[in-house]
Amino acid sequence: MSLEKTHPKEVKQILSKYPLEHKRSAVMPLLYLAQREEGFITKSAMQDIAQMLEMTETEVASIVGFYTLYHDEKAGKYRMQVCTDLPCALRGADEFLNNLCGNLGIKVGETTPDGLVTLEAVMCLAACDKAPMFQTQGPDGIKYHELMTVDRTMELIDALKQAEEK
Amino acid sequence: MSHVLLRHRDIPNINRLDVYKKNGGFAAWKKAVTKMQPNEVTGVVKDSGLRGRGGAGFPTGMKWSFIDNKNWPHYVVANADESEPGTFKDREIMEGNPFQFLEGLALGSYAVGANAAYVYLRGEFWELAAFLDEKIAEMEEAGYLGENLFGTEYSLKIYTHLGAGAYICGEETALLESLEGKRGQPRVRPPFPPSYGLYGKPTIINNVETFTNVPAILANGADWYKSMGTMDSAGVKVFSLSGRVRKPGNYELPFGTTFRQLIYEHAGGVQEGRPVKAIMPAGASSSLIVVDDKVLDTPMDYATVRTLGADLGSASVIVLDDTVDIDWVINKTIKFFKHESCGKCTPCREGNYWMKHLTSRIHSGNGSKDDVDLLLNVAKQMQGKCLCALGEFSTMAVVTGIERFPQDFKKAVKA
Ligand SMILES: Cc1cc2nc3c(=O)[nH]c(=O)nc-3n(C[C@H](O)[C@H](O)[C@H](O)COP(=O)(O)O)c2cc1C
Ligand code: SF4
Ligand code: FES
């Protein structure tokens, strides 16, 4: 289904931000919109966006490939992205991630068996004074979780799980 | 002393339009649009000595005066990509004091005759972008943005645009490519954005913090601004302090504050009272400074930090204590740069690939002395050959780390 049909208001609002003759600028916000549905961007969504913006499908795919927040493969419903860059690592981020792996029984890059959480290590998220920290990328967008402990993270995952069961 | 930029720390709810207005907000904006010529606004900013806060410290008023007035329309872009490891100031400014930032962006737009301005935020600032959208809508409602402002001919719209996870998009020409809906890869320069920018039109790009200074400068005057800071670097700066300090965070201080004052007076010193071994004043892109008493007493401004063999950059000060091994540090920084190299030019793409191999081998204890020499050689070979500054940045910690902390590498390859 075309985004113009499923999200007419959002599409119109996005296109209105850019000059008519430069509607290609809308490719990034439209990709976010498409990604909301399934947590990754399908081939047909790329086709749809290419058509809307008069781009080739290859061009759209190359943009999906270039930027790390776009995904072309299914993963857990939530991507839990722990920052292990230098400043966070100086404040215990690597140990935090290790312990989290232990608690969840998965390795970095893997997904919990229930398909809820994929654990990832990422670069600086501009929260270096609040390590250990991570962001969750999911159906409701991106959220920051700062000054975290493994216990509080497990509570967060439990809450997500419960919301899921409802 | 009260804050100039982080005013939300002094005034509760300044992120509400009525509160911001009650505290002098938008007075400069109204005065500029109704009573000043655009080039007068640029003139005041020039006189204030304000320099860009995105890293390079380029004089802001001078940049604005470079706008090409033979080619229209003009655009203004706020760089809110904030992805340098160790930098987290723009986020606090936009969250805490959003109207002052937006007013500054509006003033910059008026100064160069732009009717549309974009805020390019890193994709992770998803919630922040939605928050700014609300603030922009409130400004439109109150008549501070939109058509025929204050009954004049001048109109201005501000839009937010989210990136999607790519450090290189903080480089201004890569940012423009990204905003045009392309992969974020730097352009060959010249031409520079003030003549050839967004959609090929004259464009001014400044950092969030740079813009946030402008309303205060217009309200209080250039002389007031110059009375703070040093001869070389006027005014105040938000220092993002991270690493092994007791109280990491943002500190708004005048240029010329010493490292010692920042670390010991403001941030409570080093964790467990340990000594400072090294400082990276510009995030992961920094050279490593070997720290002694003299270094700690060095005033932080652009020119003086250069005498220590480093750049102040965006003043994201990372503190390393004596328990930190430098081979571990550069393994981290190279992991970052290898990941973030956009791949457009060979020296940076290949150089970072090799540096990654070598730093992880050395750090994991499987390296030899020859590996260290080769690593230094690869880094030095890259210098001066990359298309954009990212390539150069990636070599800084490696070269200064190996040259200034040889004992750490001796230990790493022996162990
Ligand atoms: C790799 C790289 C990353 C950069 N990242 C940022 C950034 O996140 N934010 C920023 O304001 N400037 C960044 N810059 C600097 C910009 O290219 C540009 O100089 C700056 O936005 C100009 O604004 P200013 O004059 O107000 O400093 C980066 C530069 C390079 C080479
Ligand atoms: S130096 Fe690196 S980041 Fe810059 S253009 Fe070349 S490959 Fe891209
Ligand atoms: S290093 Fe982790 S948020 Fe900056």
XYZ file of C-alpha atoms and ligand atoms in Angstrom:
624
model
C 0.000 0.000 0.000
C 1.215 3.457 -0.811
C 2.160 5.823 2.030
C 0.007 8.470 0.382
C -2.984 6.203 1.015
C -2.067 4.940 4.464
C -0.673 8.212 5.891
C -2.025 11.038 3.706
C -1.753 13.708 6.397
C 1.830 12.911 7.332
C 2.964 12.690 3.713
C 1.445 16.038 2.888
C 2.977 17.646 5.950
C 6.419 16.220 5.106
C 6.313 17.358 1.483
C 5.296 20.875 2.531
C 8.668 21.410 4.224
C 10.656 21.488 1.001
C 10.467 23.504 -2.236
C 8.241 21.744 -4.786
C 11.070 21.343 -7.255
C 13.223 19.690 -4.568
C 10.819 17.138 -3.193
C 13.611 14.579 -3.104
C 14.548 16.191 0.225
C 11.546 14.362 1.665
C 13.174 10.979 1.211
C 14.549 10.750 4.764
C 11.344 11.644 6.637
C 9.346 9.370 4.321
C 11.697 6.489 5.031
C 11.140 7.018 8.761
C 7.422 6.935 8.160
C 7.687 3.712 6.168
C 9.895 2.143 8.810
C 7.332 2.758 11.528
C 5.081 0.015 10.182
C 7.299 -3.043 10.419
C 10.468 -1.818 12.062
C 12.331 -2.084 8.785
C 11.901 -0.763 5.270
C 10.431 -3.195 2.771
C 11.262 -3.308 -0.907
C 7.794 -2.224 -1.845
C 8.037 0.790 0.478
C 11.228 1.812 -1.286
C 9.473 1.472 -4.641
C 6.607 3.558 -3.401
C 8.868 6.343 -2.125
C 10.954 6.281 -5.295
C 7.830 6.769 -7.360
C 6.500 9.549 -5.176
C 9.754 11.528 -5.341
C 10.700 10.678 -8.926
C 13.867 8.900 -7.849
C 15.123 5.503 -8.908
C 14.689 2.579 -6.569
C 18.457 2.146 -6.472
C 18.861 5.702 -5.227
C 16.397 5.109 -2.404
C 18.058 1.814 -1.492
C 21.470 3.480 -1.405
C 20.136 5.976 1.116
C 18.726 3.207 3.280
C 22.145 1.569 3.137
C 24.071 4.726 3.972
C 22.329 5.751 7.199
C 22.518 3.503 10.253
C 19.045 4.311 11.602
C 17.347 2.775 8.567
C 17.047 -0.982 8.496
C 16.236 -3.274 5.606
C 15.974 -6.407 7.726
C 13.616 -7.477 10.414
C 14.968 -7.516 13.963
C 13.457 -7.474 17.448
C 10.519 -5.176 17.956
C 12.824 -2.904 19.943
C 16.451 -2.293 19.119
C 18.286 -1.569 22.327
C 21.330 0.435 21.270
C 23.929 0.787 23.996
C 26.560 3.471 23.535
C 30.062 2.060 24.044
C 31.985 4.959 22.555
C 35.012 6.414 24.319
C 33.397 8.802 26.843
C 30.734 6.274 27.875
C 33.326 3.496 28.002
C 35.303 5.622 30.466
C 32.233 5.422 32.698
C 31.550 1.717 32.584
C 29.577 1.222 29.359
C 31.434 -1.903 28.226
C 30.871 -3.671 31.573
C 27.234 -2.617 31.502
C 26.731 -4.110 28.048
C 28.545 -7.311 29.031
C 26.393 -7.763 32.114
C 23.281 -7.042 30.124
C 24.255 -9.735 27.615
C 24.719 -12.151 30.511
C 21.327 -11.327 31.963
C 19.518 -11.630 28.665
C 21.473 -14.697 27.581
C 22.241 -13.199 24.170
C 25.265 -11.693 22.455
C 25.566 -8.228 20.929
C 23.708 -8.282 17.620
C 21.328 -11.041 18.732
C 17.616 -10.938 19.507
C 15.854 -12.350 22.575
C 13.997 -15.612 21.768
C 10.612 -13.881 22.121
C 11.611 -11.444 19.355
C 11.194 -8.426 21.598
C 14.703 -6.985 21.947
C 17.744 -6.853 19.691
C 20.873 -5.750 21.523
C 23.324 -3.505 19.688
C 26.465 -1.500 20.495
C 26.468 1.967 18.930
C 28.542 5.144 18.670
C 28.147 8.317 20.742
C 24.553 9.442 21.295
C 25.322 12.867 22.794
C 24.626 11.775 26.357
C 28.220 11.103 27.438
C 27.725 12.563 30.926
C 24.902 10.102 31.611
C 26.573 6.748 30.963
C 25.711 3.935 30.994
C 22.990 4.805 28.534
C 21.174 3.422 25.534
C 18.385 4.312 23.176
C 15.490 2.115 22.203
C 14.355 2.282 18.604
C 10.877 0.859 18.194
C 7.380 1.442 16.849
C 6.992 4.554 19.020
C 10.194 6.170 17.770
C 13.499 6.636 19.547
C 13.765 7.035 23.309
C 16.784 7.750 25.505
C 17.478 5.859 28.732
C 20.250 7.442 30.771
C 22.260 6.609 33.885
C 21.026 3.034 33.626
C 21.779 -0.048 35.667
C 21.296 -3.629 34.544
C 18.446 -4.019 37.059
C 16.587 -1.007 35.768
C 17.129 -2.189 32.208
C 15.643 -5.587 33.023
C 12.641 -3.815 34.571
C 12.227 -1.801 31.403
C 12.315 -4.960 29.305
C 9.721 -6.561 31.588
C 7.475 -3.541 31.148
C 7.813 -3.780 27.376
C 6.992 -7.470 27.583
C 3.872 -6.830 29.635
C 2.689 -4.103 27.274
C 3.132 -6.664 24.512
C 0.946 -9.279 26.189
C -1.939 -6.861 26.659
C 27.095 34.519 37.532
C 23.958 33.927 35.576
C 24.047 32.038 32.310
C 23.941 33.567 28.844
C 23.093 30.335 26.992
C 22.011 27.779 29.607
C 19.444 30.212 31.003
C 17.062 27.378 31.868
C 19.353 26.681 34.799
C 18.526 30.118 36.240
C 14.965 30.666 35.051
C 12.445 27.837 35.465
C 10.180 27.150 32.473
C 12.086 29.374 30.075
C 11.143 26.816 27.448
C 7.625 28.289 27.667
C 6.958 31.130 25.283
C 5.351 33.438 27.850
C 8.208 32.928 30.297
C 10.833 33.456 27.618
C 9.091 36.635 26.505
C 8.777 37.959 30.046
C 12.530 37.547 30.399
C 13.352 39.703 27.412
C 12.758 37.098 24.727
C 12.093 38.193 21.137
C 12.850 41.845 21.892
C 15.995 41.626 19.756
C 14.050 39.852 17.034
C 11.357 42.495 16.888
C 13.865 45.324 16.983
C 15.956 43.793 14.202
C 13.060 43.216 11.820
C 11.353 46.557 12.449
C 14.287 48.913 13.067
C 17.506 47.453 11.664
C 18.873 46.738 8.210
C 20.040 43.149 7.719
C 23.676 44.216 7.357
C 23.458 46.103 10.642
C 22.634 42.822 12.380
C 25.658 41.234 10.734
C 27.713 44.243 11.809
C 26.866 43.829 15.490
C 27.693 40.115 15.347
C 30.985 40.924 13.634
C 31.877 43.515 16.283
C 31.070 41.094 19.085
C 33.910 38.792 18.037
C 31.581 35.759 18.069
C 33.274 32.700 16.564
C 31.532 29.546 15.367
C 30.997 26.914 18.065
C 30.813 23.891 15.740
C 34.535 23.247 15.924
C 36.467 25.482 13.564
C 35.932 28.768 15.425
C 35.352 30.751 12.241
C 34.211 34.382 12.842
C 30.426 34.301 12.515
C 29.775 37.858 11.344
C 32.416 37.488 8.663
C 30.795 34.273 7.421
C 27.426 36.021 7.177
C 28.980 38.864 5.180
C 30.184 36.328 2.581
C 26.614 35.540 1.478
C 26.300 36.007 -2.279
C 23.710 38.726 -2.860
C 23.590 38.175 -6.615
C 22.008 34.749 -6.324
C 18.632 34.074 -4.650
C 16.891 32.643 -2.648
C 19.133 32.319 0.392
C 18.922 29.621 3.042
C 20.097 29.298 6.615
C 20.769 25.964 8.282
C 21.361 25.230 11.950
C 23.767 22.373 12.443
C 22.227 20.229 15.209
C 23.917 17.015 14.154
C 25.970 16.923 17.379
C 27.729 13.578 16.917
C 31.295 14.168 18.027
C 31.995 11.708 20.861
C 32.065 13.836 23.996
C 29.746 16.595 22.758
C 26.299 17.006 24.319
C 25.778 20.737 24.624
C 23.467 21.527 21.702
C 20.993 18.993 22.974
C 20.818 20.671 26.389
C 20.506 24.120 24.790
C 17.639 23.043 22.524
C 15.829 21.147 25.265
C 16.274 23.760 27.944
C 16.333 27.091 26.123
C 14.760 26.375 22.711
C 13.399 29.848 22.011
C 16.734 31.573 22.407
C 18.201 29.170 19.865
C 15.273 29.685 17.475
C 15.418 33.455 17.931
C 19.115 33.348 17.074
C 18.406 31.270 13.999
C 15.735 33.777 12.987
C 18.153 36.692 13.480
C 20.745 34.930 11.324
C 18.118 34.359 8.653
C 17.101 38.017 8.680
C 20.737 39.121 8.523
C 21.337 37.239 5.271
C 17.876 37.644 3.767
C 16.713 34.039 4.021
C 12.987 33.282 4.134
C 13.444 29.618 4.977
C 15.684 28.043 7.599
C 16.266 24.395 8.442
C 17.371 22.782 11.674
C 19.261 19.610 10.768
C 19.134 17.327 13.813
C 20.841 13.990 14.204
C 18.249 11.243 13.803
C 18.540 10.160 17.415
C 17.110 13.549 18.465
C 13.698 12.305 17.424
C 11.851 13.498 20.516
C 13.747 16.779 20.488
C 12.709 17.444 16.877
C 9.055 16.945 17.796
C 9.551 19.300 20.744
C 11.134 21.959 18.504
C 8.259 21.566 16.031
C 5.889 22.508 18.865
C 8.006 25.521 19.789
C 8.127 26.645 16.154
C 4.341 26.344 15.942
C 3.998 28.463 19.088
C 6.211 31.126 17.554
C 4.088 31.119 14.399
C 0.949 31.491 16.462
C 2.445 34.411 18.370
C 3.461 36.152 15.148
C 7.226 35.659 15.516
C 7.460 33.421 12.458
C 5.431 33.380 9.267
C 4.392 35.934 6.673
C 4.935 39.695 6.927
C 6.457 39.707 10.367
C 5.573 42.667 12.590
C 3.788 44.200 9.611
C 6.926 44.339 7.447
C 7.712 42.732 4.103
C 9.874 40.114 5.783
C 8.675 36.491 6.093
C 10.381 33.508 7.668
C 9.601 29.827 8.100
C 11.690 27.396 10.157
C 11.622 23.632 9.515
C 13.242 20.699 11.288
C 14.873 17.845 9.392
C 16.110 14.621 10.951
C 19.288 12.883 9.877
C 19.551 9.137 10.337
C 22.735 8.185 12.104
C 25.847 9.393 10.290
C 28.544 11.496 11.983
C 29.760 12.776 8.625
C 26.489 14.699 8.190
C 27.823 17.183 10.754
C 30.348 18.250 8.113
C 28.530 21.135 6.500
C 28.600 20.085 2.856
C 27.682 16.482 3.690
C 24.837 17.920 5.734
C 23.596 19.834 2.691
C 23.750 16.714 0.530
C 21.769 14.853 3.164
C 19.206 17.645 3.374
C 18.845 17.422 -0.395
C 17.852 13.783 -0.024
C 21.176 12.229 -0.953
C 23.803 10.188 0.803
C 25.693 12.395 3.232
C 29.044 12.701 1.514
C 31.095 15.916 1.540
C 31.306 18.114 -1.527
C 34.531 19.247 -3.095
C 35.174 22.841 -2.076
C 35.336 25.591 -3.259
C 32.631 26.700 -3.917
C 31.698 27.247 -0.270
C 28.112 27.280 1.026
C 27.754 31.099 1.246
C 27.922 31.081 -2.558
C 26.825 27.512 -3.370
C 24.887 25.765 -0.621
C 21.482 24.138 -0.267
C 19.996 23.426 -3.720
C 22.988 25.292 -5.116
C 21.846 28.520 -3.468
C 23.779 30.793 -1.078
C 23.536 29.237 2.382
C 24.801 30.036 5.855
C 25.398 27.127 8.214
C 26.105 27.609 11.886
C 26.162 25.485 14.967
C 23.233 25.575 17.430
C 25.317 27.202 20.166
C 26.583 29.857 17.746
C 23.026 30.952 16.947
C 22.011 30.864 20.607
C 24.537 33.599 21.406
C 23.054 36.020 18.884
C 19.904 37.250 20.723
C 22.012 38.077 23.789
C 24.546 39.937 21.646
C 21.839 41.972 19.937
C 20.134 42.715 23.247
C 23.232 43.687 25.238
C 25.607 44.902 22.554
C 28.899 43.812 21.066
C 30.964 45.477 23.785
C 29.163 43.606 26.518
C 29.882 40.323 24.732
C 33.538 41.179 24.171
C 33.942 42.032 27.844
C 33.740 38.281 28.513
C 36.334 35.759 27.404
C 39.747 36.575 25.962
C 41.146 38.806 23.221
C 41.332 35.780 20.929
C 37.987 34.214 21.784
C 35.201 36.488 22.925
C 32.303 35.530 25.139
C 31.154 32.366 26.822
C 31.347 28.729 25.778
C 29.491 25.625 26.839
C 32.135 23.043 27.723
C 30.908 19.440 27.566
C 32.991 17.676 30.167
C 33.125 13.877 30.206
C 35.340 10.957 31.172
C 36.819 10.327 34.581
C 35.578 13.393 36.442
C 33.305 13.393 39.480
C 30.632 15.599 37.922
C 30.526 15.287 34.152
C 28.166 17.642 32.348
C 27.881 20.942 30.530
C 29.541 23.995 32.018
C 28.967 27.439 30.562
C 32.084 29.465 31.289
C 33.954 32.365 29.737
C 36.733 31.522 27.309
C 39.995 31.706 29.188
C 38.822 29.483 32.036
C 41.651 27.051 32.780
C 41.432 23.276 32.538
C 42.085 23.167 36.271
C 39.166 25.436 37.067
C 36.863 23.412 34.831
C 37.885 20.025 36.192
C 38.537 20.817 39.865
C 36.425 23.856 40.744
C 33.402 23.075 38.644
C 33.387 19.317 38.197
C 34.658 18.281 41.617
C 37.952 16.820 40.402
C 38.855 13.380 39.122
C 37.129 10.199 40.270
C 38.819 8.607 43.298
C 41.131 11.613 43.450
C 43.430 10.196 40.792
C 45.747 12.354 38.689
C 44.806 13.488 35.168
C 46.946 11.699 32.616
C 45.679 13.179 29.380
C 43.021 15.519 28.048
C 41.202 15.414 24.737
C 39.765 18.943 24.398
C 37.831 18.351 21.166
C 36.255 14.943 21.616
C 37.404 11.885 19.711
C 38.845 14.157 17.016
C 41.362 15.598 19.455
C 45.020 15.357 19.801
C 45.968 13.929 23.170
C 47.509 16.455 25.535
C 50.004 15.151 28.090
C 48.877 16.744 31.327
C 51.101 18.402 33.901
C 50.570 21.401 36.207
C 51.360 23.870 33.476
C 48.787 22.325 31.145
C 46.138 22.370 33.856
C 46.711 26.090 34.307
C 46.329 26.826 30.587
C 43.411 29.094 29.734
C 41.014 27.521 27.273
C 40.573 29.586 24.155
C 41.169 28.702 20.513
C 44.669 30.198 20.232
C 46.054 29.092 23.592
C 44.983 25.460 23.348
C 46.823 25.369 20.032
C 50.075 26.083 21.895
C 49.566 22.701 23.608
C 49.548 20.929 20.254
C 45.778 20.443 20.099
C 42.612 22.203 19.013
C 39.763 23.316 21.246
C 37.238 22.287 18.594
C 33.741 22.227 20.012
C 35.179 22.107 23.563
C 34.113 18.573 24.360
C 36.705 17.929 27.019
C 37.374 14.250 27.724
C 39.431 13.583 30.849
C 41.614 10.468 31.090
C 43.143 9.480 34.435
C 46.292 7.481 35.103
C 44.478 4.118 34.909
C 43.588 4.609 31.234
C 45.830 3.033 28.596
C 46.273 5.101 25.473
C 46.322 2.046 23.165
C 42.795 1.351 24.467
C 41.793 4.967 23.781
C 42.886 4.957 20.155
C 41.313 1.560 19.622
C 38.024 3.215 20.619
C 38.510 6.349 18.512
C 39.494 4.372 15.422
C 36.541 2.072 15.851
C 34.417 5.210 15.675
C 36.143 6.737 12.646
C 36.279 3.459 10.730
C 32.528 3.189 11.257
C 31.866 6.816 10.299
C 34.178 7.264 7.298
C 31.804 7.934 4.402
C 34.010 6.045 1.969
C 34.151 8.757 -0.668
C 37.923 9.129 -0.763
C 40.565 6.424 -0.663
C 43.038 7.687 1.983
C 40.338 7.938 4.645
C 38.464 4.768 3.700
C 41.521 2.529 3.358
C 43.528 4.284 6.050
C 40.843 3.756 8.647
C 40.449 0.146 7.590
C 44.138 -0.471 8.260
C 44.251 1.602 11.394
C 41.347 -0.438 12.746
C 43.198 -3.701 12.109
C 46.365 -2.436 13.716
C 44.817 -0.763 16.754
C 42.770 -3.823 17.658
C 45.760 -6.108 17.189
C 47.928 -3.905 19.382
C 45.257 -3.405 22.016
C 44.470 -7.114 22.232
C 48.127 -7.855 22.984
C 48.884 -9.532 19.668
C 50.789 -6.637 18.153
C 54.488 -6.054 17.694
C 56.651 -2.961 17.718
C 56.506 -3.031 13.915
C 52.716 -2.802 14.068
C 52.985 0.368 16.130
C 55.441 1.864 13.630
C 53.215 0.873 10.741
C 50.155 2.382 12.450
C 51.954 5.672 12.961
C 53.094 5.568 9.366
C 49.607 4.903 7.974
C 48.161 7.771 10.042
C 50.864 10.196 8.925
C 50.436 9.164 5.300
C 46.762 10.091 5.499
C 47.372 13.584 6.802
C 46.785 16.307 4.237
C 45.339 13.866 1.691
C 41.697 13.487 2.726
C 38.772 15.224 1.073
C 37.236 16.424 4.340
C 38.351 16.969 7.908
C 37.012 13.615 9.150
C 39.986 11.833 7.623
C 42.345 14.244 9.334
C 40.489 13.948 12.663
C 40.847 10.184 12.606
C 44.642 10.453 12.695
C 44.961 12.952 15.535
C 44.639 10.681 18.571
C 46.669 7.972 16.853
C 49.653 10.146 15.989
C 49.718 12.119 19.236
C 48.943 8.997 21.264
C 51.906 7.049 19.895
C 54.276 10.017 19.908
C 53.358 11.439 23.299
C 52.679 8.198 25.219
C 55.302 5.753 23.858
C 55.433 3.867 27.173
C 51.796 2.749 26.801
C 52.529 1.191 23.437
C 55.718 -0.464 24.631
C 53.695 -2.064 27.377
C 50.906 -3.088 25.008
C 53.135 -4.924 22.549
C 55.215 -6.593 25.247
C 52.365 -7.881 27.342
C 33.371 15.247 10.377
C 32.821 16.545 10.841
C 31.758 16.569 11.732
C 31.209 17.765 12.160
N 30.167 17.727 13.025
C 29.591 18.896 13.406
C 28.450 18.891 14.272
O 27.956 17.841 14.692
N 27.906 20.071 14.618
C 28.409 21.258 14.162
O 27.865 22.307 14.479
N 29.479 21.297 13.355
C 30.072 20.145 12.960
N 31.144 20.191 12.104
C 31.593 21.511 11.612
C 30.754 21.976 10.423
O 31.315 21.466 9.225
C 30.712 23.492 10.304
O 32.008 23.972 10.314
C 29.940 24.177 11.391
O 28.641 23.673 11.476
C 29.880 25.648 11.124
O 29.207 26.302 12.158
P 29.930 27.358 13.107
O 30.662 28.335 12.212
O 28.831 27.996 13.847
O 30.868 26.596 13.955
C 31.735 18.988 11.681
C 32.813 18.971 10.802
C 33.357 17.781 10.382
C 34.504 17.802 9.434
S 37.821 12.109 4.398
Fe 36.594 10.290 4.948
S 34.624 11.119 5.569
Fe 35.694 12.761 4.440
S 35.041 12.518 2.305
Fe 36.866 11.278 2.529
S 36.073 9.219 3.040
Fe 34.420 10.658 3.396
S 30.012 8.433 24.268
Fe 28.136 7.538 24.788
S 26.758 9.135 24.541
Fe 28.619 10.054 23.980
